[in-house]
């Protein structure tokens, strides 16, 4: 009975890693769709989000079932609570990739990103992919040091987000209101995606150490 219980606990980690793989693929395709006005890719991202949602529901169901049947305490309870939190963040990251894909679809057959912003948006997409890949590794390995690294990646995303706004507010902007709204929203989606990746890593750090990242960093 206990072996089956711990197998179910272990399966939560596997499902979380699978969610990171799916979300990474969705973000990569959404960015390509956004930059290249690729309608097929944008539709794939939108329809593919159903699988992310399905795994999220499975994790939620497993967590609630184990809490009801096993009444876990200490480390096992922490595992269940953090799994629930992480799956919620990952599900929302999938939604953000969908929002980017919908922006691409809405602007098709034109690219939603003017030429002078393409390099910045591409870099934001690359950082987003790197962060979700690192998030998957952190979940699988429970590597606290790697988990703490995501803050630096998030800082880089924030800098690019500010650069995007600077370009939109520049007197040189000549593309009108609608493209400016699209880019503003896309920038926000990338920034929120990075924030959720940091939240997932923070939960892994808490799971392993029982401390929040700021407590570890501030400790002597």
XYZ file of C-alpha atoms in Angstrom:
220
model
C 0.000 0.000 0.000
C 2.766 2.453 0.913
C 4.751 1.499 -2.203
C 1.766 2.377 -4.385
C 1.407 5.641 -2.472
C 5.012 6.637 -3.094
C 4.742 5.636 -6.744
C 1.861 8.084 -7.051
C 3.965 10.769 -5.367
C 6.818 10.109 -7.810
C 4.412 10.263 -10.750
C 3.615 13.860 -9.855
C 7.196 14.900 -10.603
C 7.132 13.038 -13.915
C 3.918 14.789 -14.926
C 5.305 18.186 -13.956
C 8.394 17.586 -16.097
C 6.138 16.547 -18.981
C 4.214 19.791 -18.567
C 7.451 21.779 -18.853
C 8.307 19.902 -22.063
C 4.914 20.667 -23.585
C 5.001 24.305 -22.489
C 8.504 24.756 -23.891
C 7.384 23.375 -27.256
C 4.319 25.612 -27.210
C 6.357 28.727 -26.481
C 8.919 27.927 -29.198
C 6.187 27.480 -31.802
C 4.239 30.517 -30.598
C 7.285 32.767 -30.980
C 7.945 31.452 -34.484
C 4.267 31.983 -35.361
C 4.427 35.529 -33.996
C 7.561 36.509 -35.903
C 6.840 34.654 -39.155
C 3.035 35.031 -39.288
C 2.757 31.237 -39.385
C -0.933 30.417 -39.080
C -0.417 26.642 -38.930
C 1.917 26.902 -35.961
C -0.360 29.271 -34.113
C -3.277 26.846 -34.517
C -1.099 23.966 -33.277
C -0.219 25.879 -30.118
C -3.845 26.765 -29.441
C -5.156 23.223 -29.913
C -2.189 21.639 -28.129
C -2.972 23.464 -24.900
C -5.679 20.878 -24.206
C -2.989 18.335 -23.302
C -1.340 20.731 -20.829
C -4.735 21.321 -19.225
C -5.389 17.574 -19.094
C -2.155 16.875 -17.209
C -2.879 19.768 -14.858
C -6.273 18.228 -14.059
C -4.661 14.820 -13.492
C -2.154 16.308 -11.035
C -4.889 18.174 -9.205
C -7.001 15.014 -8.958
C -4.053 12.932 -7.716
C -3.092 15.503 -5.087
C -6.598 15.792 -3.677
C -7.067 12.030 -3.741
C -3.815 11.362 -1.870
C -4.556 14.036 0.688
C -7.970 12.517 1.353
C -6.840 8.876 1.463
C -3.390 9.112 3.040
C -3.612 12.236 5.214
C 0.078 12.999 4.559
C 2.218 15.019 6.942
C 5.659 16.646 6.927
C 7.636 16.101 3.713
C 4.886 14.259 1.847
C 2.394 17.028 2.515
C 4.914 19.598 1.307
C 5.410 17.552 -1.874
C 1.693 17.535 -2.606
C 1.178 21.223 -1.924
C 4.159 22.315 -4.020
C 3.120 19.975 -6.869
C -0.282 21.649 -6.918
C 1.262 25.109 -6.954
C 3.772 24.229 -9.670
C 1.167 22.633 -11.915
C -0.922 25.797 -11.628
C 2.022 27.947 -12.716
C 2.818 25.630 -15.622
C -0.795 25.586 -16.761
C -0.800 29.384 -16.842
C 2.489 29.376 -18.770
C 0.786 27.238 -21.391
C -2.037 29.773 -21.522
C 0.476 32.576 -22.091
C 1.975 30.716 -25.054
C -1.579 30.411 -26.403
C -2.101 34.179 -26.010
C 1.033 34.799 -28.091
C -0.176 32.334 -30.735
C -3.570 34.071 -30.861
C -1.831 37.402 -31.423
C -0.037 35.833 -34.394
C -3.327 34.432 -35.725
C -5.138 37.730 -35.305
C -2.518 39.631 -37.343
C -2.118 36.991 -40.068
C -1.091 37.243 -42.898
C 1.069 40.091 -41.577
C 3.640 39.633 -38.837
C 2.534 41.148 -35.547
C 6.113 42.299 -34.925
C 7.600 45.188 -36.965
C 11.130 44.567 -38.312
C 12.872 46.825 -35.786
C 11.388 44.852 -32.872
C 11.944 41.348 -34.192
C 15.385 40.869 -32.620
C 14.130 41.932 -29.177
C 11.055 39.704 -29.350
C 13.167 36.791 -30.575
C 15.521 37.232 -27.620
C 12.571 37.339 -25.206
C 11.325 34.100 -26.706
C 14.754 32.500 -26.342
C 14.947 33.500 -22.683
C 11.450 32.116 -22.111
C 12.476 28.795 -23.677
C 15.665 28.683 -21.629
C 13.774 29.366 -18.425
C 11.174 26.645 -18.962
C 13.900 24.164 -19.947
C 15.780 25.026 -16.765
C 12.553 24.730 -14.791
C 12.085 21.165 -16.037
C 15.647 20.304 -15.009
C 15.110 21.845 -11.572
C 11.958 19.768 -11.011
C 13.618 16.549 -12.177
C 16.881 17.015 -10.261
C 15.656 19.129 -7.324
C 18.799 21.195 -7.857
C 18.532 24.159 -5.481
C 21.437 26.082 -7.004
C 19.924 25.866 -10.478
C 16.578 26.919 -9.054
C 18.128 30.063 -7.628
C 19.601 30.929 -11.047
C 16.208 31.665 -12.585
C 16.042 35.040 -10.858
C 18.914 36.242 -13.055
C 17.109 35.029 -16.179
C 13.995 36.863 -15.025
C 16.018 40.071 -14.595
C 17.171 39.742 -18.193
C 13.574 39.306 -19.366
C 12.541 42.405 -17.409
C 15.298 44.436 -19.104
C 14.087 43.369 -22.541
C 10.508 44.157 -21.536
C 11.557 47.706 -20.630
C 13.476 48.013 -23.914
C 10.351 47.026 -25.808
C 8.387 49.788 -24.083
C 11.103 52.326 -24.800
C 10.861 51.505 -28.506
C 7.068 51.674 -28.493
C 7.117 55.081 -26.792
C 9.825 56.474 -29.046
C 8.912 59.353 -31.401
C 10.275 57.108 -34.161
C 7.356 54.662 -33.771
C 5.409 54.767 -37.040
C 3.233 51.656 -36.954
C 0.081 52.979 -35.335
C -2.019 51.982 -32.362
C -3.056 48.400 -33.138
C 0.491 47.014 -33.575
C 1.547 48.911 -30.448
C -1.226 47.187 -28.468
C -0.228 43.783 -29.842
C 3.413 44.290 -28.903
C 2.499 45.642 -25.465
C 0.414 42.554 -24.740
C 3.048 40.178 -26.130
C 5.704 41.789 -23.958
C 3.476 41.323 -20.941
C 2.918 37.657 -21.815
C 6.661 37.025 -21.956
C 7.235 38.857 -18.695
C 4.507 36.876 -16.904
C 5.806 33.613 -18.380
C 9.196 34.296 -16.810
C 7.589 35.164 -13.472
C 5.754 31.827 -13.397
C 8.995 29.970 -14.171
C 10.586 31.663 -11.164
C 7.605 30.677 -8.996
C 8.013 27.028 -9.993
C 11.714 27.088 -9.147
C 10.984 28.764 -5.812
C 8.601 25.953 -4.950
C 11.257 23.353 -5.730
C 13.687 25.206 -3.469
C 11.062 25.234 -0.727
C 10.310 21.547 -1.248
C 13.974 20.565 -0.867
C 15.083 22.971 1.865
C 11.917 24.044 3.676
C 13.037 27.644 3.066
C 12.122 30.336 0.591
C 14.910 31.531 -1.756
C 15.179 34.907 -0.014
C 15.763 33.144 3.299
C 18.625 31.124 1.813
C 20.185 34.137 0.128
C 19.950 36.299 3.260
C 21.261 33.627 5.618
C 24.851 34.138 6.874
